[in-house]
XYZ file of C-alpha atoms in Angstrom:
773
model
C 2.770 -14.649 -13.625
C 0.712 -16.325 -10.939
C -0.625 -14.252 -8.090
C 1.539 -14.137 -4.975
C -1.319 -14.774 -2.594
C -2.494 -18.181 -1.541
C -5.588 -19.318 -3.437
C -8.555 -17.563 -1.900
C -9.966 -20.927 -0.797
C -6.901 -21.444 1.435
C -7.106 -17.893 2.765
C -10.818 -18.147 3.511
C -10.476 -19.957 6.872
C -8.589 -17.217 8.773
C -10.902 -14.637 7.187
C -13.989 -16.493 8.377
C -12.518 -16.844 11.881
C -11.730 -13.149 12.050
C -15.170 -12.180 10.768
C -16.842 -14.471 13.286
C -15.045 -12.715 16.141
C -15.849 -9.294 14.695
C -19.525 -10.180 14.183
C -19.831 -11.357 17.791
C -18.084 -8.218 18.999
C -20.319 -5.914 16.973
C -23.465 -7.719 18.146
C -22.411 -7.283 21.772
C -21.629 -3.581 21.289
C -24.953 -3.012 19.544
C -26.889 -4.670 22.365
C -25.044 -2.522 24.901
C -25.676 0.646 22.906
C -21.914 1.198 22.749
C -20.124 3.039 19.914
C -19.206 0.821 16.935
C -15.838 -0.898 17.073
C -14.618 0.783 13.894
C -15.483 4.013 12.117
C -14.113 2.673 8.819
C -16.220 1.329 5.923
C -17.121 -2.279 6.513
C -18.296 -5.178 4.382
C -21.059 -7.513 5.507
C -20.196 -11.202 5.992
C -22.374 -12.065 3.009
C -20.552 -9.539 0.844
C -17.148 -10.787 1.980
C -17.933 -14.429 1.317
C -19.426 -13.540 -2.069
C -16.329 -11.658 -3.223
C -13.806 -14.222 -2.005
C -15.869 -17.171 -3.217
C -15.915 -15.680 -6.721
C -12.126 -15.991 -6.657
C -11.844 -19.184 -4.632
C -14.174 -21.292 -6.747
C -13.531 -20.393 -10.395
C -14.066 -23.959 -11.556
C -17.612 -23.959 -10.199
C -18.414 -20.706 -11.941
C -16.899 -22.016 -15.139
C -18.940 -25.182 -14.833
C -22.144 -23.177 -14.501
C -21.160 -21.132 -17.532
C -20.611 -24.242 -19.596
C -23.879 -25.759 -18.366
C -25.780 -22.677 -19.509
C -24.855 -23.461 -23.100
C -27.030 -26.562 -22.976
C -30.018 -24.280 -23.195
C -29.043 -22.698 -26.511
C -31.496 -23.147 -29.368
C -30.961 -26.526 -30.994
C -30.313 -24.919 -34.384
C -27.423 -22.806 -33.082
C -24.240 -23.875 -34.892
C -21.438 -25.284 -32.750
C -18.626 -22.792 -32.129
C -15.081 -24.062 -32.144
C -12.766 -22.525 -29.569
C -9.105 -22.462 -28.602
C -7.021 -21.157 -25.674
C -4.103 -18.870 -26.395
C -1.639 -21.708 -25.878
C -2.843 -23.639 -28.961
C -4.142 -20.712 -31.020
C -1.171 -20.620 -33.378
C -1.418 -24.289 -34.362
C -5.209 -24.151 -34.704
C -5.165 -21.071 -36.923
C -2.367 -22.261 -39.186
C -4.489 -25.315 -39.926
C -7.945 -23.723 -39.927
C -7.056 -20.790 -42.228
C -5.326 -22.878 -44.901
C -7.965 -22.004 -47.514
C -8.392 -18.334 -46.587
C -6.527 -15.264 -47.817
C -7.983 -12.847 -45.250
C -8.084 -13.379 -41.493
C -9.859 -10.905 -39.226
C -9.304 -10.369 -35.517
C -11.277 -8.783 -32.740
C -9.069 -6.377 -30.761
C -9.840 -6.365 -27.041
C -9.390 -9.670 -25.193
C -8.221 -11.248 -28.441
C -5.234 -9.235 -29.661
C -4.721 -7.276 -26.481
C -5.800 -7.639 -22.856
C -6.192 -4.992 -20.168
C -4.865 -4.783 -16.635
C -8.281 -3.432 -15.604
C -11.653 -3.831 -17.242
C -12.802 -1.131 -19.642
C -15.411 0.392 -17.329
C -12.865 0.824 -14.554
C -10.483 2.471 -17.008
C -13.228 5.056 -17.619
C -13.445 5.506 -13.845
C -9.684 6.087 -13.690
C -9.987 8.732 -16.414
C -12.823 10.353 -14.470
C -10.685 10.434 -11.317
C -7.832 12.002 -13.270
C -10.277 14.552 -14.690
C -11.529 15.293 -11.175
C -7.951 15.944 -10.000
C -7.453 18.353 -12.930
C -10.674 20.193 -12.118
C -9.344 20.881 -8.618
C -6.734 23.092 -10.259
C -9.298 24.941 -12.394
C -12.427 25.416 -10.291
C -13.219 27.118 -7.026
C -14.219 24.798 -4.168
C -17.829 25.983 -4.385
C -18.118 24.792 -8.012
C -16.178 21.572 -7.524
C -18.064 18.328 -8.279
C -17.303 15.038 -6.556
C -15.374 12.297 -8.343
C -18.589 10.255 -8.453
C -20.419 13.116 -10.159
C -17.673 13.425 -12.764
C -17.912 9.697 -13.508
C -21.709 9.782 -13.640
C -21.615 12.712 -16.064
C -19.577 10.625 -18.485
C -22.097 7.794 -18.283
C -24.984 10.199 -18.919
C -23.196 11.709 -21.925
C -22.495 8.250 -23.343
C -26.216 7.443 -23.192
C -27.069 10.797 -24.724
C -24.609 10.500 -27.626
C -25.515 6.873 -28.297
C -29.161 7.912 -28.509
C -28.279 10.576 -31.040
C -26.427 7.996 -33.128
C -29.463 5.711 -33.151
C -31.694 8.629 -34.178
C -29.458 9.042 -37.245
C -29.870 5.382 -38.226
C -26.498 4.310 -36.856
C -25.829 1.765 -34.147
C -25.637 2.901 -30.533
C -21.927 3.729 -30.381
C -20.357 6.729 -28.644
C -18.400 9.363 -30.559
C -15.298 9.780 -28.391
C -14.376 13.220 -29.745
C -17.872 14.542 -29.029
C -17.812 12.884 -25.608
C -14.642 14.544 -24.329
C -15.715 17.939 -25.684
C -19.076 17.807 -23.911
C -17.566 16.281 -20.793
C -15.018 19.086 -20.501
C -17.685 21.682 -21.323
C -19.831 20.575 -18.402
C -17.551 22.486 -16.014
C -15.371 24.572 -18.368
C -17.794 25.791 -21.062
C -15.798 28.755 -22.349
C -13.541 28.417 -25.392
C -10.639 27.949 -25.924
C -10.357 26.471 -22.404
C -12.977 23.818 -23.130
C -11.134 22.515 -26.208
C -7.814 22.501 -24.350
C -9.321 20.528 -21.484
C -10.954 18.134 -23.955
C -7.559 17.561 -25.577
C -6.109 16.778 -22.123
C -8.906 14.279 -21.497
C -8.322 12.660 -24.861
C -4.596 12.339 -24.124
C -5.277 10.988 -20.623
C -7.581 8.274 -21.932
C -5.040 7.174 -24.525
C -2.242 7.244 -21.969
C -4.201 5.049 -19.556
C -5.262 2.687 -22.339
C -1.608 2.227 -23.261
C -0.692 1.691 -19.638
C -3.450 -0.903 -19.255
C -2.868 -2.804 -22.487
C -0.482 -5.612 -23.283
C -0.444 -8.204 -26.084
C -2.500 -11.301 -25.430
C -0.354 -14.362 -24.605
C 1.508 -15.553 -27.715
C -0.523 -13.383 -30.099
C 2.529 -11.797 -31.758
C 3.746 -15.267 -32.764
C 0.276 -16.080 -34.152
C 0.199 -12.941 -36.303
C 3.780 -13.401 -37.474
C 3.092 -16.986 -38.566
C -0.020 -15.963 -40.502
C 1.811 -13.099 -42.235
C 4.579 -15.519 -43.171
C 1.932 -17.511 -45.044
C 0.947 -14.408 -47.011
C -2.361 -13.777 -45.236
C -4.020 -10.350 -45.289
C -4.803 -9.460 -41.680
C -7.478 -7.010 -40.571
C -8.865 -5.980 -37.204
C -12.558 -5.342 -36.525
C -13.683 -3.807 -33.240
C -16.760 -2.455 -31.485
C -15.073 0.574 -29.938
C -15.622 4.290 -29.388
C -11.988 5.033 -30.326
C -11.421 5.491 -34.047
C -9.330 3.181 -36.234
C -6.313 5.545 -36.202
C -6.417 5.606 -32.391
C -6.729 1.831 -32.232
C -3.738 1.567 -34.527
C -1.828 3.759 -32.094
C -2.733 1.395 -29.255
C -1.761 -1.663 -31.293
C 1.506 0.034 -32.199
C 2.160 0.576 -28.503
C 1.703 -3.189 -27.995
C 3.973 -4.048 -30.933
C 1.166 -5.477 -33.094
C 0.163 -2.712 -35.502
C 2.668 -3.662 -38.220
C 0.895 -6.965 -38.856
C -2.397 -5.420 -40.007
C -3.295 -4.310 -43.509
C -6.605 -2.645 -42.558
C -8.883 -1.982 -39.611
C -12.611 -1.349 -39.177
C -14.129 0.202 -36.059
C -17.773 0.652 -35.140
C -17.512 4.368 -34.360
C -16.110 5.086 -37.846
C -18.761 3.032 -39.634
C -21.744 3.744 -37.394
C -22.330 -0.016 -37.235
C -21.469 -2.620 -34.582
C -20.423 -6.246 -34.676
C -22.838 -7.013 -31.858
C -25.815 -5.935 -34.004
C -24.567 -7.973 -36.961
C -24.369 -4.857 -39.175
C -20.614 -4.216 -39.212
C -19.532 -7.473 -40.887
C -21.404 -6.832 -44.196
C -19.650 -3.441 -44.342
C -16.291 -5.139 -43.789
C -16.991 -7.660 -46.535
C -17.984 -4.848 -48.865
C -14.856 -2.789 -48.145
C -12.615 -5.820 -48.507
C -14.370 -7.067 -51.638
C -14.951 -10.466 -50.086
C -17.642 -13.070 -49.988
C -18.478 -14.419 -46.514
C -16.773 -17.738 -47.183
C -13.512 -15.912 -47.975
C -13.122 -14.390 -44.494
C -12.003 -16.237 -41.369
C -12.645 -14.361 -38.114
C -11.142 -14.766 -34.624
C -12.591 -13.242 -31.467
C -13.522 -13.904 -27.854
C -17.113 -12.648 -27.682
C -19.668 -15.395 -28.299
C -22.253 -13.138 -29.920
C -20.332 -10.313 -31.575
C -17.360 -12.355 -32.807
C -18.978 -15.719 -33.498
C -22.781 -15.940 -33.642
C -23.258 -12.785 -35.743
C -20.575 -13.459 -38.390
C -21.599 -17.134 -38.647
C -25.119 -16.041 -39.569
C -23.561 -14.471 -42.654
C -21.559 -17.576 -43.488
C -18.238 -16.385 -42.051
C -16.180 -19.118 -40.410
C -14.992 -18.229 -36.905
C -12.812 -19.499 -34.107
C -13.545 -18.373 -30.578
C -10.655 -17.503 -28.286
C -11.598 -19.064 -24.975
C -8.720 -19.204 -22.521
C -9.380 -20.566 -18.975
C -6.524 -18.648 -17.339
C -7.541 -15.403 -18.988
C -11.201 -15.928 -18.063
C -10.241 -16.551 -14.453
C -8.087 -13.426 -14.411
C -10.905 -11.317 -15.813
C -13.431 -12.908 -13.467
C -11.326 -11.882 -10.464
C -11.011 -8.367 -11.858
C -14.728 -8.059 -12.488
C -15.652 -9.375 -9.038
C -13.224 -7.028 -7.285
C -14.297 -4.092 -9.450
C -17.991 -4.617 -8.716
C -17.190 -4.934 -5.021
C -15.309 -1.627 -4.837
C -17.986 0.147 -6.870
C -20.542 -0.948 -4.265
C -18.372 -0.393 -1.213
C -15.082 1.581 -0.882
C -13.965 -0.957 1.713
C -12.750 -3.136 -1.178
C -10.320 -0.582 -2.659
C -7.216 -2.253 -1.200
C -8.470 -5.677 -2.275
C -8.986 -4.425 -5.824
C -5.430 -3.073 -5.859
C -4.155 -6.454 -4.692
C -6.072 -8.290 -7.428
C -4.804 -5.960 -10.169
C -1.192 -6.071 -8.980
C -1.118 -9.817 -8.446
C -2.442 -10.309 -11.987
C 0.056 -7.853 -13.474
C 3.207 -8.434 -11.436
C 6.228 -7.232 -13.410
C 8.529 -7.013 -10.410
C 6.973 -9.010 -7.561
C 8.170 -12.596 -7.610
C 6.031 -15.676 -7.190
C 5.079 -17.503 -3.987
C 7.949 -19.921 -4.470
C 10.381 -17.201 -3.388
C 11.824 -17.256 0.133
C 9.611 -16.417 3.152
C 11.477 -13.189 3.950
C 10.707 -11.813 0.503
C 7.092 -12.928 0.900
C 6.886 -11.160 4.263
C 7.899 -7.952 2.495
C 5.196 -8.543 -0.102
C 2.616 -9.241 2.619
C 3.340 -6.070 4.599
C 4.123 -3.830 1.606
C 0.529 -2.607 1.030
C 0.567 -0.926 4.442
C 3.949 0.709 3.843
C 3.030 1.887 0.329
C -0.383 3.233 1.383
C 1.316 5.092 4.248
C 3.763 6.780 1.872
C 0.831 7.730 -0.388
C -0.738 9.320 2.696
C 2.488 11.209 3.408
C 2.429 12.771 -0.071
C -1.283 13.593 0.021
C -1.210 14.932 3.578
C 1.780 17.141 2.799
C -0.187 18.686 -0.061
C -3.256 19.286 2.121
C -1.144 20.975 4.801
C 0.928 23.007 2.345
C 4.180 21.301 3.357
C 6.947 21.501 0.747
C 9.675 19.601 2.631
C 9.365 16.298 4.479
C 12.113 14.665 6.519
C 12.312 10.882 6.812
C 13.824 9.979 10.177
C 16.637 7.485 10.558
C 16.553 4.556 10.566
C 13.150 3.268 9.565
C 12.754 6.340 7.414
C 15.343 5.207 4.849
C 13.115 2.348 3.665
C 10.137 4.711 3.597
C 12.206 7.231 1.629
C 13.087 4.599 -0.977
C 9.399 3.741 -1.376
C 8.692 7.476 -1.677
C 11.277 7.753 -4.465
C 9.557 4.924 -6.338
C 6.062 6.406 -5.970
C 6.711 10.104 -6.521
C 6.993 9.831 -10.315
C 3.929 7.602 -10.773
C 2.001 10.526 -12.234
C -0.990 10.473 -9.876
C 0.061 13.215 -7.452
C -0.654 16.878 -8.126
C 2.268 18.013 -5.994
C 5.071 16.038 -4.355
C 7.133 17.538 -1.522
C 10.896 17.522 -1.501
C 12.163 14.620 0.576
C 15.192 14.576 2.880
C 16.801 12.034 5.164
C 17.567 13.055 8.727
C 20.136 11.236 10.857
C 18.478 11.600 14.250
C 17.635 9.210 17.057
C 16.383 9.353 20.597
C 19.993 9.080 21.739
C 21.156 11.996 19.589
C 18.274 14.305 20.559
C 17.447 13.528 24.208
C 20.218 15.623 25.784
C 19.523 18.621 23.540
C 15.837 18.434 24.452
C 16.277 18.615 28.218
C 15.763 21.798 30.207
C 17.319 20.645 33.464
C 18.814 17.494 34.955
C 15.796 17.038 37.198
C 13.571 14.124 38.090
C 10.735 15.657 36.052
C 12.947 15.627 32.962
C 14.540 12.237 33.591
C 11.147 10.690 34.262
C 10.175 11.222 30.582
C 12.008 8.082 29.586
C 12.368 6.414 32.997
C 8.657 5.547 32.628
C 9.574 3.283 29.699
C 12.942 1.999 30.954
C 12.609 1.666 34.710
C 15.627 -0.506 35.511
C 18.293 2.190 35.206
C 21.681 2.354 36.822
C 23.644 5.595 36.955
C 25.931 4.398 34.182
C 22.914 3.409 32.062
C 21.294 6.785 32.705
C 24.408 8.663 31.635
C 24.669 6.507 28.507
C 21.054 7.228 27.576
C 21.565 10.951 28.120
C 24.816 10.953 26.111
C 26.661 12.469 29.066
C 30.403 11.715 29.530
C 30.569 8.934 32.092
C 33.940 9.643 33.694
C 33.023 13.241 34.463
C 29.556 12.549 35.878
C 30.444 9.336 37.740
C 33.093 11.350 39.587
C 30.482 13.996 40.453
C 28.051 11.240 41.511
C 30.630 9.800 43.879
C 30.745 13.187 45.628
C 26.954 12.805 46.172
C 27.286 9.320 47.710
C 26.708 7.045 44.684
C 29.563 4.586 45.042
C 28.424 1.897 42.595
C 27.425 3.394 39.214
C 26.255 -0.017 37.928
C 23.793 -0.730 40.724
C 20.121 -0.456 39.549
C 18.260 2.510 41.025
C 14.993 0.773 41.904
C 13.152 3.645 43.623
C 14.797 6.835 42.396
C 12.610 9.303 44.294
C 13.443 7.517 47.569
C 17.150 7.153 46.824
C 18.765 10.000 48.766
C 22.139 9.795 46.974
C 20.502 9.841 43.548
C 18.289 12.828 44.432
C 21.388 14.665 45.805
C 23.066 13.959 42.479
C 20.180 15.536 40.544
C 20.099 18.550 42.873
C 23.878 19.156 42.911
C 24.874 22.574 41.647
C 28.143 21.231 40.201
C 26.241 18.483 38.382
C 23.786 20.990 36.953
C 26.510 23.326 35.750
C 28.281 20.452 34.011
C 24.971 19.260 32.602
C 24.077 22.678 31.144
C 27.456 22.883 29.454
C 27.067 19.440 27.844
C 23.424 20.095 26.943
C 24.255 23.391 25.238
C 27.043 21.707 23.294
C 24.652 18.940 22.171
C 21.947 21.465 21.247
C 24.384 23.567 19.231
C 25.664 20.500 17.366
C 22.107 19.358 16.615
C 21.168 22.868 15.452
C 24.162 22.943 13.084
C 23.108 19.603 11.644
C 19.484 20.701 11.155
C 20.716 23.922 9.556
C 22.897 21.891 7.211
C 19.913 19.712 6.286
C 17.819 22.775 5.454
C 15.238 22.466 8.215
C 15.972 25.698 10.038
C 14.120 28.616 8.504
C 11.204 26.634 7.064
C 7.713 27.798 7.994
C 6.474 24.247 8.521
C 7.741 20.781 7.790
C 6.880 17.155 8.425
C 8.765 14.259 9.988
C 8.053 10.761 8.684
C 8.619 7.635 10.756
C 7.057 4.280 11.542
C 5.939 5.464 14.998
C 4.921 4.995 17.769
C 4.928 7.901 20.235
C 6.800 10.491 18.211
C 9.623 10.798 20.736
C 12.092 12.382 18.321
C 9.512 14.952 17.279
C 8.974 15.815 20.951
C 12.720 16.058 21.532
C 13.233 18.410 18.591
C 10.350 20.634 19.661
C 11.616 20.826 23.233
C 15.137 21.611 22.064
C 14.147 24.465 19.734
C 10.695 25.638 20.840
C 12.099 29.119 21.544
C 14.180 29.314 18.355
C 12.409 31.524 15.807
C 14.135 29.658 12.959
C 12.612 26.320 13.923
C 9.533 25.328 11.880
C 6.090 24.148 12.847
C 6.418 20.357 13.086
C 3.973 17.773 11.766
C 4.656 14.095 12.457
C 3.402 11.518 9.959
C 3.422 7.999 11.463
C 2.295 4.579 10.290
C 0.741 4.281 13.742
C 0.583 6.713 16.638
C 0.241 5.756 20.298
C -0.201 8.860 22.509
C 1.811 8.846 25.690
C -0.557 11.161 27.546
C 1.872 14.095 27.589
C 0.699 17.544 26.413
C 1.793 18.550 22.911
C 3.689 21.722 22.125
C 1.666 24.448 20.413
C 3.405 24.077 17.065
C 3.649 20.285 17.071
C 1.074 17.979 15.447
C 0.963 14.198 15.042
C -1.016 11.901 12.739
C -1.274 8.109 12.706
C -2.239 6.534 9.377
C -3.185 2.874 9.861
C -3.661 3.269 13.588
C -4.137 6.289 15.812
C -5.355 5.452 19.300
C -6.920 8.900 19.684
C -9.613 7.670 17.269
C -10.587 4.969 19.796
C -10.991 2.374 17.071
C -10.704 -1.255 18.238
C -9.516 -2.561 14.883
C -6.808 0.077 14.692
C -5.747 -0.959 18.187
C -5.547 -4.586 16.994
C -2.963 -3.499 14.439
C -0.579 -2.884 17.349
C -0.484 -6.550 18.394
C 2.880 -6.854 16.649
C 4.665 -3.539 16.290
C 8.181 -4.987 16.374
C 7.866 -6.438 12.882
C 7.300 -3.036 11.242
C 10.326 -1.524 12.950
C 12.560 -4.444 12.010
C 11.602 -4.725 8.345
C 12.182 -1.019 7.703
C 15.355 -0.464 9.733
C 18.267 0.757 7.608
C 21.542 -1.109 7.853
C 23.746 1.842 8.802
C 23.616 1.963 12.594
C 22.031 4.369 15.033
C 22.959 8.050 15.358
C 24.631 8.742 18.708
C 25.829 12.359 18.360
C 27.175 14.902 15.841
C 30.915 15.329 15.483
C 33.359 17.140 13.229
C 33.551 16.237 9.563
C 37.243 15.602 8.698
C 36.624 16.373 5.004
C 34.536 19.518 5.648
C 35.103 20.830 9.198
C 32.285 23.378 8.875
C 29.723 20.577 8.370
C 28.525 18.302 11.203
C 28.926 14.574 10.776
C 26.546 12.084 12.454
C 28.419 9.498 14.510
C 26.861 6.059 14.095
C 26.865 2.957 16.292
C 26.363 -0.223 14.275
C 25.839 -3.533 16.049
C 27.061 -6.762 14.495
C 23.668 -8.332 15.199
C 22.019 -5.663 13.047
C 24.388 -6.362 10.169
C 23.636 -10.057 10.440
C 19.866 -9.465 10.555
C 20.034 -7.291 7.474
C 22.131 -9.726 5.470
C 20.133 -12.819 6.418
C 16.590 -11.484 6.541
C 15.631 -7.855 6.184
C 17.407 -7.055 2.924
C 15.162 -9.641 1.284
C 12.092 -8.332 3.107
C 12.816 -4.856 1.795
C 13.301 -6.186 -1.735
C 9.764 -7.560 -1.539
C 8.457 -4.165 -0.448
C 10.312 -2.283 -3.174
C 9.135 -4.691 -5.877
C 5.550 -4.222 -4.725
C 6.025 -0.444 -4.735
C 7.337 -0.578 -8.319
C 4.308 -2.538 -9.501
C 2.011 -0.204 -7.579
C 3.638 2.892 -9.095
C 3.302 1.448 -12.600
C -0.389 0.624 -12.211
C -1.529 3.337 -9.792
C -2.687 5.713 -12.583
C -5.193 3.002 -13.531
C -6.402 2.692 -9.929
C -6.397 6.273 -8.630
C -7.223 5.457 -5.018
C -6.444 7.953 -2.287
C -4.719 6.955 0.936
C -8.013 7.404 2.795
C -9.704 4.955 0.424
C -6.898 2.415 0.851
C -6.747 2.668 4.642
C -9.621 0.396 5.798
C -8.899 -2.488 3.434
C -5.140 -2.258 3.970
C -5.666 -2.335 7.723
C -7.747 -5.494 7.337
C -5.049 -7.145 5.200
C -2.445 -6.512 7.893
C -4.813 -7.643 10.649
C -4.804 -11.023 8.954
C -1.053 -11.170 9.529
C -1.049 -9.860 13.090
C -4.045 -11.931 14.302
C -4.027 -15.053 12.112
C -0.489 -15.699 10.856
C 0.355 -18.774 8.856
C 2.588 -21.470 10.342
C 5.482 -20.245 8.220
C 4.995 -16.595 9.222
C 4.909 -17.482 12.906
C 8.031 -19.664 12.640
C 10.010 -17.117 10.639
C 9.386 -14.444 13.260
C 11.431 -16.484 15.736
C 14.524 -16.079 13.547
C 14.471 -12.295 13.827
C 15.892 -10.117 16.563
C 15.752 -6.419 17.346
C 18.663 -4.343 18.637
C 17.573 -1.669 21.094
C 20.147 1.150 21.160
C 18.370 3.393 23.664
C 16.979 2.772 27.121
C 17.836 -0.885 27.703
C 20.639 -1.398 25.146
C 19.935 -5.059 24.494
C 19.102 -7.526 21.740
C 15.476 -8.647 21.838
C 14.578 -12.115 20.597
C 11.017 -13.318 20.135
C 10.664 -16.833 21.475
C 8.472 -17.638 24.456
C 10.889 -17.025 27.331
C 9.966 -19.712 29.847
C 12.366 -20.147 32.742
C 11.996 -23.799 33.767
C 13.774 -23.133 37.031
C 11.193 -20.502 38.001
C 8.358 -22.810 36.952
C 9.587 -25.634 39.205
C 10.222 -23.288 42.144
C 6.519 -22.475 42.472
C 5.727 -25.950 43.763
C 2.186 -25.905 42.435
C 0.508 -26.231 39.053
C -1.317 -22.957 39.602
C 1.891 -21.101 40.337
C 3.652 -22.631 37.348
C 0.755 -21.712 35.072
C 0.808 -18.172 36.418
C 4.519 -17.904 35.654
C 3.961 -19.294 32.137
C 1.130 -16.821 31.544
C 3.384 -13.972 32.640
C 5.967 -15.044 30.058
C 3.234 -15.267 27.424
C 1.873 -11.795 28.262
C 5.302 -10.192 27.856
C 5.927 -11.766 24.438
C 6.143 -9.355 21.511
C 3.688 -11.327 19.347
C 1.345 -13.488 21.353
C -0.740 -14.400 18.300
C 2.413 -15.906 16.774
C 3.027 -17.922 19.941
C -0.534 -19.245 19.797
C -0.099 -20.232 16.157
C 3.120 -22.099 16.919
C 1.296 -24.143 19.527
C -0.252 -26.137 16.692
C -3.643 -26.402 18.442
C -6.584 -26.380 15.995
C -8.434 -23.043 15.957
C -6.170 -21.769 18.755
C -5.916 -18.337 17.187
C -9.707 -18.136 16.928
C -10.027 -18.866 20.645
C -7.282 -16.417 21.609
C -8.646 -13.704 19.316
C -12.120 -14.129 20.799
C -10.745 -13.912 24.353
C -8.539 -10.925 23.544
C -11.424 -9.100 21.855
C -13.823 -9.844 24.694
C -11.334 -8.461 27.207
C -10.866 -5.329 25.068
C -14.567 -4.514 24.756
C -15.267 -5.283 28.400
């Protein structure tokens, strides 16, 4: 399947624009002696262009490769080649006079999702995770040291083989035994750990391998002609183990025999294994036809003996491997490229993610999915670090996150996964329970965000019965409950209302009822009585976490609360002693400019994760089980329409990405911390330099706000022509237009829709300059 992403050449322009702005910013900060803009790993412009160009210009690289063959010695025999697409027809014709056909294994019979050296790195990372369970922290090596130890042992064992007159191959059984013994030298623990390593390597090989395109049909056709088929491989895994891998790929039944360098002590690449194969098979060189991808080992060396060969040379497969190799080398040099490497592997091996021809809503889900998936990985890893056994995903964004969690939890890469729960809570259902008094200090907590409140709107936000409190307000002089309270501290009637003893008595009664109902619900969901737990949500300020802490801070049954957020924006209010918050992709307490840039479009992350079940308003009686509380939900028709038309498809894209990630993550083994910088950069491309289609599609969406303002937010540029004409001057009209632009939810999208060349570059430069000034 083709990669979802645009060709790298098409994606290079926004990347270069973004890097130009970042380079100018960093130069300015350096000259001023200011702290760097980002504390994350970075890649130099030269490194970035090199990596992307290796993917964007495969034809050039291929052309250079072909040109290099001009310089072969003139006596070198020409080597015939075939792509996978025509291999069957070529072989049926070319092997007409042969009874035995031999095949190379890797990149001929089977191909890998990752290159062999990275697979060894994945095994080393799995080994490192296992050592964490066996060793004390003082004896614990780093993952890099574990990987390096394998490399050193491979060199050591290969040297021993050469000293015995064999070729420089590595004995896998000796390798895993010595590798395990480096940190667990005592028997029988060493042998047990070695057996685990052996099993892990085979498991990851199976996960990485798949049959080469059309190869099963090739083998079947040759067997139908009565050919004897053998495989010959330079490999440190023995022939029985290779047979197991071929069996996993559905190819083992075609082969009559197999010869592997580690078993024979001889390699194809040295030219010494083929005479042994001929001897074992009882063949003369002209009786064997051999097929393989490697120019030297599979073609030059056997041809020197008189064996006819056909080279498998497939352009698509070479391009796929070239992208893998470039991304792998990049991440080995610089951890910044971890997320990019994941994207390359998954786009090459997409079993679930659909192609770029799918609808733009699905593609939006695929574009933003790396951030959501990496965040859920962080939730699992952070819960383990903090010793948290139960995590609660908060309605409504939390339902999408919970579904991603369910996909990832069985991927096999996590040492311990917490139990996950879904919590029907909202600001509306928790605000009343969280209040101490009906005072201006308490009301001001949300009045700061939603300043245009009327009495009726205030009562609705506080979930207080309107008839009862409007009647009490009338006694205090508030005659119009729908009139906006513009200056509450100067409004005598409103302040009398807050100070009224009758109002406060009624408030305490309703608050205690709301708090008791919320407590019953939390008890039912298993939260009460835990030592500590975590709440998971998109973000941004952690209001529901604050509300829960305020409601139950004096309840001994209530746990220590940790809030895990995709992004966290502190509101400047002091935190309770047993309340902690963490932002993954962005946390403004880190004072990182690039993390702050992530927040240029926060609405999109709320919309694409919102569950289609309505917002929790309060907790009522359950008619089927009266002893259990039942969340009462308010579901707007606009939300149902949004879900059906747009966000269901967006979420499908995210879930498909998560499935592919879960399937391949054991081969990648990146932590959430390693994924964070590259994932942030991928999403900054969307928020700062959207495509025309992404910017247009955003206009179709809308967001239903069910707390504070209770309105439907749309995302077009809201220009009031009547206001513009009333100013009577160009300057005034421009000022009014700029005000409308500044209040838009995604100004970068507005700039893109303007259609002006390089408009986003200019706006990004201006925005960045204003930020660093």
